[in-house]
Short mmCIF file of C-alpha atoms in Angstrom, two decimals:
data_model
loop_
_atom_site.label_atom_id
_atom_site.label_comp_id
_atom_site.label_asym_id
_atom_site.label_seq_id
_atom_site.Cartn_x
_atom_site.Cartn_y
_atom_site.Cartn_z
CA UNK A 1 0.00 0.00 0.00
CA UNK A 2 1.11 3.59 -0.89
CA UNK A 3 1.69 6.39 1.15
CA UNK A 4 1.78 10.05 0.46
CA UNK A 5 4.35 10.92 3.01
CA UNK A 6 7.08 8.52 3.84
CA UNK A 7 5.71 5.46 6.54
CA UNK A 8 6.71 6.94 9.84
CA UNK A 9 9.31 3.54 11.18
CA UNK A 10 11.56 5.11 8.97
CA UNK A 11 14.67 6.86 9.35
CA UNK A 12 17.20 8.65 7.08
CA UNK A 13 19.81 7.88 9.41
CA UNK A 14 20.97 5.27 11.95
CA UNK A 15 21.27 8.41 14.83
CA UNK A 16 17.30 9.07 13.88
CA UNK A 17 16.01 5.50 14.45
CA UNK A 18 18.17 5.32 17.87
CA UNK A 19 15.82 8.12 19.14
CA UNK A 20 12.86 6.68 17.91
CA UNK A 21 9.87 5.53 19.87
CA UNK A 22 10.23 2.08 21.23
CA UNK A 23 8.80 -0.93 20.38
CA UNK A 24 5.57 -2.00 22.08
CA UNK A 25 5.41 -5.65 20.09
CA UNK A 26 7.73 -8.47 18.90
CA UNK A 27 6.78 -11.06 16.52
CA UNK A 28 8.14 -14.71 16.63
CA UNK A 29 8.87 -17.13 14.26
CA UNK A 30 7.32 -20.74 16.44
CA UNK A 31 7.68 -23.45 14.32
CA UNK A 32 6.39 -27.48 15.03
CA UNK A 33 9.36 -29.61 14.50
CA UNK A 34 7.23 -32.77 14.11
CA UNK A 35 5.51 -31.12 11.19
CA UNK A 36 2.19 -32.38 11.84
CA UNK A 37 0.50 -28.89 12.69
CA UNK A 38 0.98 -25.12 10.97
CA UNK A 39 3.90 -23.16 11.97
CA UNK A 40 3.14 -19.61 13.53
CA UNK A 41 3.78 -15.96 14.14
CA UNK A 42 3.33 -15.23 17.99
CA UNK A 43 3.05 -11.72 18.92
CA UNK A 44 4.44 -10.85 21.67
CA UNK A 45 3.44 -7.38 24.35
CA UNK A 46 6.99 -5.71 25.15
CA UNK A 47 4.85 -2.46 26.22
CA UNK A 48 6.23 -2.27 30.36
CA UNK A 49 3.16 -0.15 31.15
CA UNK A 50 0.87 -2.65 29.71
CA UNK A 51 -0.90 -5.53 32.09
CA UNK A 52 0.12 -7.88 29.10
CA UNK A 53 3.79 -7.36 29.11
CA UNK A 54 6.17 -10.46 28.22
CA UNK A 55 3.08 -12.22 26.91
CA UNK A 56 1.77 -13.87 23.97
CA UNK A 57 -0.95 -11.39 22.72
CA UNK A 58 -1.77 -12.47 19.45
CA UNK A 59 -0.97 -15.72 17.37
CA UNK A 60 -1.45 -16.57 13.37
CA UNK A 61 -1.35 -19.67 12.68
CA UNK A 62 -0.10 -20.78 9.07
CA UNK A 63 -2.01 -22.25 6.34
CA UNK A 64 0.26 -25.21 5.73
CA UNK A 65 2.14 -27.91 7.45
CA UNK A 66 6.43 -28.74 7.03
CA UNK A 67 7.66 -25.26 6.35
CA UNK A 68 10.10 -24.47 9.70
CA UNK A 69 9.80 -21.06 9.90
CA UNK A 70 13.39 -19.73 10.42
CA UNK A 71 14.39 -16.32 9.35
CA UNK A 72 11.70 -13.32 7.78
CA UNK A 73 11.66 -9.89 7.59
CA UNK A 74 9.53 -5.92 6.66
CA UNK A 75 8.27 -5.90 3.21
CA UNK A 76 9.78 -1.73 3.68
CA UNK A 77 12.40 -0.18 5.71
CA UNK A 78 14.29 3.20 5.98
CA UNK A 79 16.33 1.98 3.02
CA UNK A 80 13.33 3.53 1.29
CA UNK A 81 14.88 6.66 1.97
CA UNK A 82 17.75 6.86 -0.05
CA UNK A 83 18.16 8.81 -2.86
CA UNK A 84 18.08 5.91 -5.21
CA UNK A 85 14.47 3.95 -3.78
CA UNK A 86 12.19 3.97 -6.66
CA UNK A 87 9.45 3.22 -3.92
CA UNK A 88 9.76 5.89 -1.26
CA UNK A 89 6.17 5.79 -0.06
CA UNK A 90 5.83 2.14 0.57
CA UNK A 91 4.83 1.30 3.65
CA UNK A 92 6.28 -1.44 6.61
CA UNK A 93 2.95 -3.26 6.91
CA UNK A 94 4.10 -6.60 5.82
CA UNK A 95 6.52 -9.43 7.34
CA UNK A 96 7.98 -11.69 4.29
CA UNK A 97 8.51 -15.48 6.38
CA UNK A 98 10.17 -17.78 4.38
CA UNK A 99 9.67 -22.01 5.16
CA UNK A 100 13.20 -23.04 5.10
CA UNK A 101 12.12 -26.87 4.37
CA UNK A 102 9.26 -25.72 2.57
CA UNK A 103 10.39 -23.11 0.29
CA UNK A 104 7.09 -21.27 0.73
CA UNK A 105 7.10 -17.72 1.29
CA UNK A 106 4.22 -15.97 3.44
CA UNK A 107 3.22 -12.26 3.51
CA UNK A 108 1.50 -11.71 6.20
CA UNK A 109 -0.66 -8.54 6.97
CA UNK A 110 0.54 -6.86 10.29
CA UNK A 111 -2.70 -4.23 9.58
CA UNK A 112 -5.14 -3.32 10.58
CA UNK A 113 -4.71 -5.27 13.89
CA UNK A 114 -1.23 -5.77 14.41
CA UNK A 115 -1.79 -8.22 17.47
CA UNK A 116 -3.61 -10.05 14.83
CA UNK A 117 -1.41 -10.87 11.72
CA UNK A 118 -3.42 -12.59 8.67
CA UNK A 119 -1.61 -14.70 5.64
CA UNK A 120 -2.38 -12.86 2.76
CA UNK A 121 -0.72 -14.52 0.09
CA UNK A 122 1.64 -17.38 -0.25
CA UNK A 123 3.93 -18.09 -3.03
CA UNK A 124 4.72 -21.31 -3.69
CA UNK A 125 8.14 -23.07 -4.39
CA UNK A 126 7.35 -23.63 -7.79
CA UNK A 127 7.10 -19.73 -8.29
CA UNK A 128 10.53 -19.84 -6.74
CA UNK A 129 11.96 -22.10 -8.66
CA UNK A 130 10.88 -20.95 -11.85
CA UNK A 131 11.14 -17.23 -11.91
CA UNK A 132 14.66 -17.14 -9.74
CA UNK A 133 16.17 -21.05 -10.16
CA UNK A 134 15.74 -21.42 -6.00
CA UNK A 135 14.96 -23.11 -2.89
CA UNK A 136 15.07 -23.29 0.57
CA UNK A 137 14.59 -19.53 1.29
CA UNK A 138 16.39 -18.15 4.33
CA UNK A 139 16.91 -14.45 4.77
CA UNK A 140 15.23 -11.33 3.86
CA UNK A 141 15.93 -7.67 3.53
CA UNK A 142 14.69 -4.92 2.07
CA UNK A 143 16.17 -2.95 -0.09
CA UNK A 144 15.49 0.70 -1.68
CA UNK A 145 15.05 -1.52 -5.32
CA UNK A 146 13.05 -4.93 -4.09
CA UNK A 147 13.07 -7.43 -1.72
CA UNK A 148 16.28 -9.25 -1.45
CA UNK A 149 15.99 -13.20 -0.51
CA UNK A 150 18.55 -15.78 -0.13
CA UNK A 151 18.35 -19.05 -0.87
CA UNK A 152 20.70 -22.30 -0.30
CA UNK A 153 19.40 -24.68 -2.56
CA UNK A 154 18.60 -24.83 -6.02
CA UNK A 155 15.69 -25.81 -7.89
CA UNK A 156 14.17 -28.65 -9.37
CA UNK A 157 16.35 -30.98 -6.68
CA UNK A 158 19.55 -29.59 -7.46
CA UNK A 159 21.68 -28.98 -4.50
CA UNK A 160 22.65 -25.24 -5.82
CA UNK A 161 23.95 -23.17 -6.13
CA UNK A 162 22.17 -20.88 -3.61
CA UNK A 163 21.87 -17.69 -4.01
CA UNK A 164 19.40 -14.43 -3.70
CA UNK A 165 16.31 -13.79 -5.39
CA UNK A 166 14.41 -10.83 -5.77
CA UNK A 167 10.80 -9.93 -5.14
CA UNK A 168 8.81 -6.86 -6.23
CA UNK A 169 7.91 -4.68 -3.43
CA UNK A 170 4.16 -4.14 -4.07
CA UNK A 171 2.95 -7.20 -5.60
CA UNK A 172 5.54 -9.46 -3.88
CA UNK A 173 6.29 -11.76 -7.12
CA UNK A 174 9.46 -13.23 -7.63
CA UNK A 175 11.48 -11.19 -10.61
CA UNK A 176 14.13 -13.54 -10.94
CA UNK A 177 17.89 -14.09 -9.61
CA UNK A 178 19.51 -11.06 -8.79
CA UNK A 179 23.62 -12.25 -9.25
CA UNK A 180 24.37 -11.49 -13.12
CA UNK A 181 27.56 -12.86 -12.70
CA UNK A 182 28.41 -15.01 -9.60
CA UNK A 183 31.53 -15.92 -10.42
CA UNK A 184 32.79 -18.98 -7.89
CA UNK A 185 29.87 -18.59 -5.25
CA UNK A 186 27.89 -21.83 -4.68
CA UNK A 187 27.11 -21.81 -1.26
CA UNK A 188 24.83 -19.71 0.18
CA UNK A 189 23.53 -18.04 3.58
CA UNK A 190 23.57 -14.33 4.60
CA UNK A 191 23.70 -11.09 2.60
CA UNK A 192 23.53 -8.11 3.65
CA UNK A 193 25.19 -4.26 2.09
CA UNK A 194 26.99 -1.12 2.32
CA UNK A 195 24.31 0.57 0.23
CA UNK A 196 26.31 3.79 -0.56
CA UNK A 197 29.35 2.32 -2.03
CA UNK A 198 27.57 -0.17 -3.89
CA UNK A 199 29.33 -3.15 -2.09
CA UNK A 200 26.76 -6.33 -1.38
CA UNK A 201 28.48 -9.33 1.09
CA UNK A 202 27.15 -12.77 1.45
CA UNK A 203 28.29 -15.78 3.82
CA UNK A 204 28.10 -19.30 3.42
CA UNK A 205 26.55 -22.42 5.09
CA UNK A 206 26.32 -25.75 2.84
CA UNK A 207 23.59 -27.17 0.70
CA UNK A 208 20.15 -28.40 1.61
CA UNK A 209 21.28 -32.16 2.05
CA UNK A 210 24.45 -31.08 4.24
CA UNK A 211 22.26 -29.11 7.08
CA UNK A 212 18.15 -30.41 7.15
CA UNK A 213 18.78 -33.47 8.77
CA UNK A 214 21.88 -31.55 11.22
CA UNK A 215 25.70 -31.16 11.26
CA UNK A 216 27.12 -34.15 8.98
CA UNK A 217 30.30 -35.03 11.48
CA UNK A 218 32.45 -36.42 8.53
CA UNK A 219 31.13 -33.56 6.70
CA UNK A 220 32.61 -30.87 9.21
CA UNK A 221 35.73 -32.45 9.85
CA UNK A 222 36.30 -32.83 6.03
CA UNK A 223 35.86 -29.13 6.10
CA UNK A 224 33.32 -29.08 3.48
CA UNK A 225 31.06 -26.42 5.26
CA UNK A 226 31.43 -22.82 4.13
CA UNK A 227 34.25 -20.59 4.90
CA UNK A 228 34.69 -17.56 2.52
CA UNK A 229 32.87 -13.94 2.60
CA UNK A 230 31.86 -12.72 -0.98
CA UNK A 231 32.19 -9.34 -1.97
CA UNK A 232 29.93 -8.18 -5.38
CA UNK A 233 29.53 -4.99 -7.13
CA UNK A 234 25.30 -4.26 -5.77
CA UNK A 235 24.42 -2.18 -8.63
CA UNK A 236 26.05 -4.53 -11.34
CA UNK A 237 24.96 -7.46 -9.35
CA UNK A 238 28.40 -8.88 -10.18
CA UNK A 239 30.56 -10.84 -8.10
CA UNK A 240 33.77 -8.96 -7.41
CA UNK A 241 36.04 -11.16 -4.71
CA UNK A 242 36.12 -14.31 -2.47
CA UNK A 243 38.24 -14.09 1.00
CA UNK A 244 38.58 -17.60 2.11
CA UNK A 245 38.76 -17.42 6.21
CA UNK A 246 41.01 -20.65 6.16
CA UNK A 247 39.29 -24.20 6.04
CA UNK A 248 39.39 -24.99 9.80
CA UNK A 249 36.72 -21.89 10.29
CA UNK A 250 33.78 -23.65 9.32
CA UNK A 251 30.51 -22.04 8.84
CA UNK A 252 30.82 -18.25 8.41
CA UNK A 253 26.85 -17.13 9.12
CA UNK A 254 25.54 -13.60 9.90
CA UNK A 255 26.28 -11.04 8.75
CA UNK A 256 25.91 -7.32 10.62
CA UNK A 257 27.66 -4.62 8.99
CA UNK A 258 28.20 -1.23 9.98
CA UNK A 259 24.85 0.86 10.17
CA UNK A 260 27.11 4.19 9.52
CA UNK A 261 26.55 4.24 5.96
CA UNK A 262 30.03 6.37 5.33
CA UNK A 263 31.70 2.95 6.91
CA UNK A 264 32.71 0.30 4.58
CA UNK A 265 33.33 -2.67 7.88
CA UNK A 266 31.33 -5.26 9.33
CA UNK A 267 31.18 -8.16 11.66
CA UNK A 268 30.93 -12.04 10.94
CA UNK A 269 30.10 -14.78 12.86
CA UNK A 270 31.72 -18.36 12.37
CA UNK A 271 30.25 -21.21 14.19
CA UNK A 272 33.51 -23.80 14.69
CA UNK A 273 36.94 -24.24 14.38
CA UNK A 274 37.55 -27.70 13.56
CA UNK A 275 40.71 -27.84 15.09
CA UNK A 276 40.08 -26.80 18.82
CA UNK A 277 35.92 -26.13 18.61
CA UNK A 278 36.61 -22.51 19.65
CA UNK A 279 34.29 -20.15 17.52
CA UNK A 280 35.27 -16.47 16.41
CA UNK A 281 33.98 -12.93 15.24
CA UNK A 282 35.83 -11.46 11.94
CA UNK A 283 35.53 -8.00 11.00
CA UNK A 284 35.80 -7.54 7.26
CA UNK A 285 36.94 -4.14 5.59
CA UNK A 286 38.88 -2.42 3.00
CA UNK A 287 42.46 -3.08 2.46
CA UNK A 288 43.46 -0.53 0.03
CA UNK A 289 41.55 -1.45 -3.24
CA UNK A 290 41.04 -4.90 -2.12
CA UNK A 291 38.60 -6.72 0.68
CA UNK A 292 40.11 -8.27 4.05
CA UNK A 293 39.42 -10.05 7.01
CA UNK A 294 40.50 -10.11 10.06
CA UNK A 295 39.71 -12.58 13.13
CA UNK A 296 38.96 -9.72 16.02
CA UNK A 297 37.25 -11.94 18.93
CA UNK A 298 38.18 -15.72 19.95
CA UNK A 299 35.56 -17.64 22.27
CA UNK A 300 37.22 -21.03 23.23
CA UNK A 301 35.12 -24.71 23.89
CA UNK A 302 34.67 -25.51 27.71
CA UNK A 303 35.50 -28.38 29.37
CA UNK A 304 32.84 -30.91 29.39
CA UNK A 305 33.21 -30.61 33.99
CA UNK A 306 30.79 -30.91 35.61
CA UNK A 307 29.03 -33.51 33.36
CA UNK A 308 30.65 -36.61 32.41
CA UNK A 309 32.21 -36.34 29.01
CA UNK A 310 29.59 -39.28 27.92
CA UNK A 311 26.66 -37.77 28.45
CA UNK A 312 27.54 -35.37 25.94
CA UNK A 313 25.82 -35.34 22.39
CA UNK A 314 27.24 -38.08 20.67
CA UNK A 315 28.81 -35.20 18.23
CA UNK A 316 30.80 -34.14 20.84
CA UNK A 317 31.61 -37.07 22.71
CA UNK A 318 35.11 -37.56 20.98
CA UNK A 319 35.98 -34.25 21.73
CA UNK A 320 34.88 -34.51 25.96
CA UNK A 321 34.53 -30.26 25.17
CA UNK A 322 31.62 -27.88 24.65
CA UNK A 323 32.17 -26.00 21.85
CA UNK A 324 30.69 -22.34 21.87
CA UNK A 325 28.90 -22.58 18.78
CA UNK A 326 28.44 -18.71 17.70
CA UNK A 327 25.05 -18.67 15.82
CA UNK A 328 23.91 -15.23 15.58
CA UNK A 329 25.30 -11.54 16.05
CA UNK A 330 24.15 -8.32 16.48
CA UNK A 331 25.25 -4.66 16.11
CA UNK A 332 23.67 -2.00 17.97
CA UNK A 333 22.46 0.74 15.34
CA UNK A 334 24.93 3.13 17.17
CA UNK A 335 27.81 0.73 15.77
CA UNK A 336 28.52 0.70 19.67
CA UNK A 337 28.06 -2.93 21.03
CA UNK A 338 28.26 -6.35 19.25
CA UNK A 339 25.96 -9.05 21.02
CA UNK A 340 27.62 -13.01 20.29
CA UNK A 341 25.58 -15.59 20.96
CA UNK A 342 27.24 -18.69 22.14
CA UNK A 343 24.39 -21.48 21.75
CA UNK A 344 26.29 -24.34 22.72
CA UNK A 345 27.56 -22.85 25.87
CA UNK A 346 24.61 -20.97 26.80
CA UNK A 347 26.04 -17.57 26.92
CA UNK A 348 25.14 -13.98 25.32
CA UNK A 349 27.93 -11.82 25.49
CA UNK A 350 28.31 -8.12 24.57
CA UNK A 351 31.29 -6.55 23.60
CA UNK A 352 32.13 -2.89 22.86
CA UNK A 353 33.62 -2.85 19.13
CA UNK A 354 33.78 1.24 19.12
CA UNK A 355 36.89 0.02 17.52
CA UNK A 356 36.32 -2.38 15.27
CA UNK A 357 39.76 -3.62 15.38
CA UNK A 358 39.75 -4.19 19.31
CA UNK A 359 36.46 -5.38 20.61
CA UNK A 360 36.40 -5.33 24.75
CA UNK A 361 33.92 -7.58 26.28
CA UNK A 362 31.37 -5.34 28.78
CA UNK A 363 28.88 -7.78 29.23
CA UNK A 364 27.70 -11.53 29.68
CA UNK A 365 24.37 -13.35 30.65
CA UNK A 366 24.29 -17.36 31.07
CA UNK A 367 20.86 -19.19 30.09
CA UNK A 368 20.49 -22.63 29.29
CA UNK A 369 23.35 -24.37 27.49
CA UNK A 370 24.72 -28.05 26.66
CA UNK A 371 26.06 -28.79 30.42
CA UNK A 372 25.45 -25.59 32.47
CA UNK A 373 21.32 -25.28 31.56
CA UNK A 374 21.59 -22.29 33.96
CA UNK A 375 18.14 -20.70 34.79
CA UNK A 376 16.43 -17.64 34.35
CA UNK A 377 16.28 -15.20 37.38
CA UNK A 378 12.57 -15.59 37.12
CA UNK A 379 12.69 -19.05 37.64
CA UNK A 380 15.36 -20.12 39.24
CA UNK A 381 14.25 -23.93 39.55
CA UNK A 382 13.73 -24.61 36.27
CA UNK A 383 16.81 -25.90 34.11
CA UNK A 384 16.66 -24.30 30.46
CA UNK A 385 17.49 -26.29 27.26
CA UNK A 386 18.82 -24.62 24.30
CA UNK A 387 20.84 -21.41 25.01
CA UNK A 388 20.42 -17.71 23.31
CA UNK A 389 20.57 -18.38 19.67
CA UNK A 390 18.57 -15.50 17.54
CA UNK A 391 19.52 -12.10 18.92
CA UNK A 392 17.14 -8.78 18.39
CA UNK A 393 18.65 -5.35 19.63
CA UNK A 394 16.11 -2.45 19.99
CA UNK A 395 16.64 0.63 17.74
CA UNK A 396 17.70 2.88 20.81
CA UNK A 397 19.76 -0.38 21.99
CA UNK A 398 18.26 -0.33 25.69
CA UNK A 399 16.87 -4.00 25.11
CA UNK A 400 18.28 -7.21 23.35
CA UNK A 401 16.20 -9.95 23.01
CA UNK A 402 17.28 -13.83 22.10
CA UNK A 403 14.90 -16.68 21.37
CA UNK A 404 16.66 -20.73 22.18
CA UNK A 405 16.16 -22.45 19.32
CA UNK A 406 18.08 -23.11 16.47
CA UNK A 407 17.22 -25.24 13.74
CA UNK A 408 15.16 -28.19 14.02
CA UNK A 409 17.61 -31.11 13.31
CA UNK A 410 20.38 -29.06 15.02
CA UNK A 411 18.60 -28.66 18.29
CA UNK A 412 17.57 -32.34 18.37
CA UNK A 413 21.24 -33.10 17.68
CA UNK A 414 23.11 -30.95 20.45
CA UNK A 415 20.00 -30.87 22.85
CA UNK A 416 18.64 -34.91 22.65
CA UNK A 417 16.87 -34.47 25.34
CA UNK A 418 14.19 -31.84 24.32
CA UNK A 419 15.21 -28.07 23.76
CA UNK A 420 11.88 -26.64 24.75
CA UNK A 421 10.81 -22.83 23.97
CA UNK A 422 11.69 -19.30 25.75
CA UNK A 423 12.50 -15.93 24.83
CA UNK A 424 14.29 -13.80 27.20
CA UNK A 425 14.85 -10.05 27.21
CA UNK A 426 17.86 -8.03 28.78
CA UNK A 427 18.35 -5.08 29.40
CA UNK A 428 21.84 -2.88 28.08
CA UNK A 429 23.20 -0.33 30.33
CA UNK A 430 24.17 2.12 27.68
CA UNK A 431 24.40 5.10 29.72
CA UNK A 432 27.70 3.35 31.41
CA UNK A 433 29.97 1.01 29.85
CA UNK A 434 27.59 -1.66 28.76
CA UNK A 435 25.94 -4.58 30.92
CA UNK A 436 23.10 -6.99 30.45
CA UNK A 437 20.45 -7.92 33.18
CA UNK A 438 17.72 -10.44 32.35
CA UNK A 439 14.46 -8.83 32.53
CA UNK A 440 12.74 -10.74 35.20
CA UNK A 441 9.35 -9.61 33.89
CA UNK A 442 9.96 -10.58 30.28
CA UNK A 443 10.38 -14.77 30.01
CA UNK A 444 7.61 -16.38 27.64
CA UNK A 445 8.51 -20.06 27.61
CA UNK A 446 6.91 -23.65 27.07
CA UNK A 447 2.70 -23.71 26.86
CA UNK A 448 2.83 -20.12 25.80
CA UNK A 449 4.16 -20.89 22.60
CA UNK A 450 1.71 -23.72 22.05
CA UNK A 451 4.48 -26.75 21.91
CA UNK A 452 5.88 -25.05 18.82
CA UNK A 453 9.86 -23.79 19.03
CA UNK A 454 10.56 -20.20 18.56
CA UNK A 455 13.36 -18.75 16.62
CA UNK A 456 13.56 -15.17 15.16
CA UNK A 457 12.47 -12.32 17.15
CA UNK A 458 11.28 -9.17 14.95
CA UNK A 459 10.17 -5.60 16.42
CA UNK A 460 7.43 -3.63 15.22
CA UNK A 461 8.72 -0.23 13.75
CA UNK A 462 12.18 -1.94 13.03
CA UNK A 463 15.08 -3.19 15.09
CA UNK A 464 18.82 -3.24 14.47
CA UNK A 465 19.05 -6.34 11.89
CA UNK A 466 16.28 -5.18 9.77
CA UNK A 467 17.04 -1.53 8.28
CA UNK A 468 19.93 0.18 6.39
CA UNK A 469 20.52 3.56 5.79
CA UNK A 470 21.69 5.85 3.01
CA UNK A 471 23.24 9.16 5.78
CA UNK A 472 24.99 9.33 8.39
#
C-alpha cells in the first residue's frame, strides 16, 4: 500500500532510528518440528506499562504444514529513503517469512490489527523455482530496489547453487535471480550491504542435504562447510572477490555490517573451528583497493566438567569439550556494542567494538546451554534447554532480546533431550559502559508458545538487523 508521506518507522539515518519511539510488540517465528501442525507468528506485548507485558498477545497460525519457519523480515524499511528507492512511499505493513524446508514464502498482513497478523498470500516453491532457479529460502531484507531473498538450494532438486532472489515490493512476485555474474559462489547463507558504495556481502553455510537433517560429522571435519565472505559490485549485481577465512573456520553465518553508511566494515560470525571447537567474530573491511578479514574476537570450547564427558551429544563425545557454537550476532544501530551468541555454551555476550579492530567484552548473561542449563532469574528452579541463539537489539539499543532455538535437526542433535521454547529479554546499560540484566518480567517459555519452538524475534517499527541507511 502507498503512502503520500514517507511510513513513519523510517529513518534517514541510523542516529534518527536510535531516538525513535520504542517498540511496544515483537513477533516470533514458532515453528512445530514434528511437522504435523501449521507453523506460527506469535506476537508478543513488550509495552512495560501494559498488564500484558512479556506475553503472547496475538498468534497466526499458518495455512500449511512442514515449512520451519526460520528467518523473515519488513516488506519496507528506511532503506526507502535513499536517494536511489524507486518506492519511497511504501509502507512497513508486511513481514515476508520464508519455510526453510518448505520453500514457501508468506506475507502476512501486520494491519489493521497488528496483534492479529493474517496470511495474505503465499507463493509457492514452484514460483521460486521458476522465476529465480531457487529453494530453501532463508533471509530477507529490504532494499530501496526490491526485496532481497537468499536461498541455499537450487531448484528442481539440485543442491545449488544458492543464491538471492528478488521480489517486487508491491505485488511481492518473484522477478528472478539477482547475481548477473556469480563468479565462484555456490554456497549460500547471509547477505547483507553497504548501500552507498555499492558493495553487497554474502556468507556461506552448505547445501540443503548437508544441514536439514543436522551437522554431517564427517562432513565438518572434512571441512566441506562454508568458509569464505563474498564481496559483489550491488548495482552490477556482479561478483567482485572471495576471502577464504582458512578451512578450519567452518561455517561463516551472519552477517551485521556497519549501520554508519560512510563505513565500509562489518562483523561475521563463524560457528567452529575444527581444530580446537573454539568459535570467532571477523571483521571484514577495506584493504586498500582490495577486501580483508580479520579474526577480532576468539571464544574457546569448555571443558565438558561438571558432566561426564559421555553424556555429551554423541557429536561431541570424541571431543569430551563444549564448543561455543556462535550462531547469531548483532550490532547496535549506534555501531557501539556487538551481542555473540554462544548457543552451545549458553552464553550472550556483549562486547564494545567502538573500535572495530579491538572489541572489549562489557557484558555476559548465562541461560540454558549443553552442560550448564543455567536458569532464568525468574525461575530459578527450572533448568533451560537450548541457550540464546537468535539475537534482536532495539533501535535505541536499551533492550536485546534472544529466542533458544536453532534449527530443528540441530537442536535435536546438540539438545537430545528436548530443547523446549523461551524468549528472554535483557536489558543494556548504555548510559555506562555496557551490561546486560535479564528482565525478570519478560520470560515467555513452554505452553505459551503452544508446543511449537521459537526462533527469530522481529520488532514492530524496526530493530537493528532489519534496516539500512543511506546518511549518516
Amino acid at each position: 500500500m502507498s503512502r503520500w508521506t514517507p511510513d513513519p518507522t523510517f529513518y534517514p539515518s541510523p542516529r534518527e532510528a536510535a531516538n525513535a519511539p520504542a517498540e511496544k510488540l515483537a513477533y516470533v517465528a514458532a515453528f512445530d518440528r514434528s511437522a504435523s501442525r501449521p507453523d506460527a507468528i506469535a506476537v508478543l506485548d513488550t509495552d512495560p506499562d501494559s498488564p500484558d507485558y512479556g506475553k503472547v498477545v496475538g498468534w497466526t497460525d499458518l495455512p500449511y504444514v512442514g515449512d520451519e519457519l526460520h528467518h523473515f523480515g519488513w516488506n519496507a524499511c528506511s532503506s526507502a529513503l535513499c536517494p536511489t528507492a524507486p518506492h519511497p512511499h511504501v509502507e512497513r505493513r508486511y513481514l515476508i517469512v520464508p519455510g526453510l524446508r518448505s520453500s514457501r514464502i508468506h506475507v502476512i498482513d501486520t494491519q489493521p490489527d497488528p496483534r492479529q497478523p493474517t496470511v495474505v498470500k503465499v507463493i509457492g516453491p514452484e514460483e521460486l523455482a521458476k522465476r529465480a532457479g531457487y529453494s530453501r529460502p532463508h533471509t530477507v531484507h529490504c532494499g530501496p530496489d526490491g526485496l532481497y531473498l537468499s536461498a541455499l538450494g537450487g531448484a528442481d532438486g539440485e543442491e545449488g547453487p544458492g543464491g538471492i532472489a528478488i521480489l517486487d515490493h508491491t505485488t511481492f512476485e518473484v522477478r528472478g535471480a539477482w547475481e548477473a555474474d556469480r563468479g565462484p559462489q555456490y554456497l549460500a547463507y547471509d547477505f547483507w550491504w553497504h548501500i552507498n558504495h555499492d558493495v553487497l556481502v554474502t556468507s556461506e553455510w552448505g547445501t540443503p542435504s548437508m544441514i536439514e537433517d543436522g551437522i554431517v560429522g564427517e562432513l565438518l571435519l572434512g571441512r566441506k562447510y562454508g568458509h569464505a565472505l563474498h564481496f559483489w559490485d550491488l548495482a552490477k549485481r556482479r561478483h567482485v572477490q572471495r576471502v577464504d577465512l582458512g578451512d578450519q573456520y567452518q561455517m561463516p553465518l551472519e552477517l551485521r555490517p556497519a549501520h554508519d553508511p560512510t563505513k565500509t566494515y562489518g562483523f561475521v560470525g563463524v560457528v567452529i573451528s575444527v581444530e580446537d571447537l573454539s568459535a570467532s567474530v571477523w571483521l571484514w573491511h577495506r584493504d586498500g583497493d582490495t577486501w580483508a578479514v580479520t579474526k577480532v574476537i576468539d571464544i574457546p570450547a569448555e571443558p565438558a566438567e561438571p558432566a561426564d564427558p559421555a553424556d555429551l551429544p554423541d557429536l561431541l563425545k570424541p571431543f569430551g569439550a563444549v564448543p561455543p557454537l556462535v550462531t547469531d550476532i548483532d550490532l547496535s544501530v549506534d555501531d557501539r556494542f556487538l551481542y555473540v551468541s554462544c548457543w552451545g555454551t549458553g552464553e550472550l555476550r556483549q562486547y564494545d567494538v567502538s573500535d572495530p579492530f579491538h572489541p572489549v567484552q562489557t557484558g555476559s548473561v548465562r541461560l540454558g546451554g549443553i552442560v550448564r542449563r543455567t536458569a532464568h532469574p525468574a525461575a530459578p528452579d527450572e533448568p533451560l534447554a537450548g541457550g540464546p541463539q537468535m539475537v534482536e537489539v532495539s533501535r535505541d539499543g536499551r533492550r536485546v532480546y534472544v529466542s533458544n532455538s536453532l534449527y530443528g535437526a540441530w537442536d535435536d542433535q546438540f539438545y537430545p533431550d528436548g530443547v523446549g521454547a523461551w524468549l528472554a529479554k535483557l536489558d543494556v546499560d548504555v548510559d555506562g559502559s555496557g551490561g546486560l540484566t535479564p528482565d525478570q518480567r519478560f520470560f515467555p517459555r513452554g505452553e505459551e508458545f503452544r508446543g511449537l519452538r521459537v526462533h527469530q524475534v522481529r520488532l514492530q517499527g524496526g530493530d537493528a538487523s532489519s534496516d539500512s541507511y543511506c546518511f549518516p
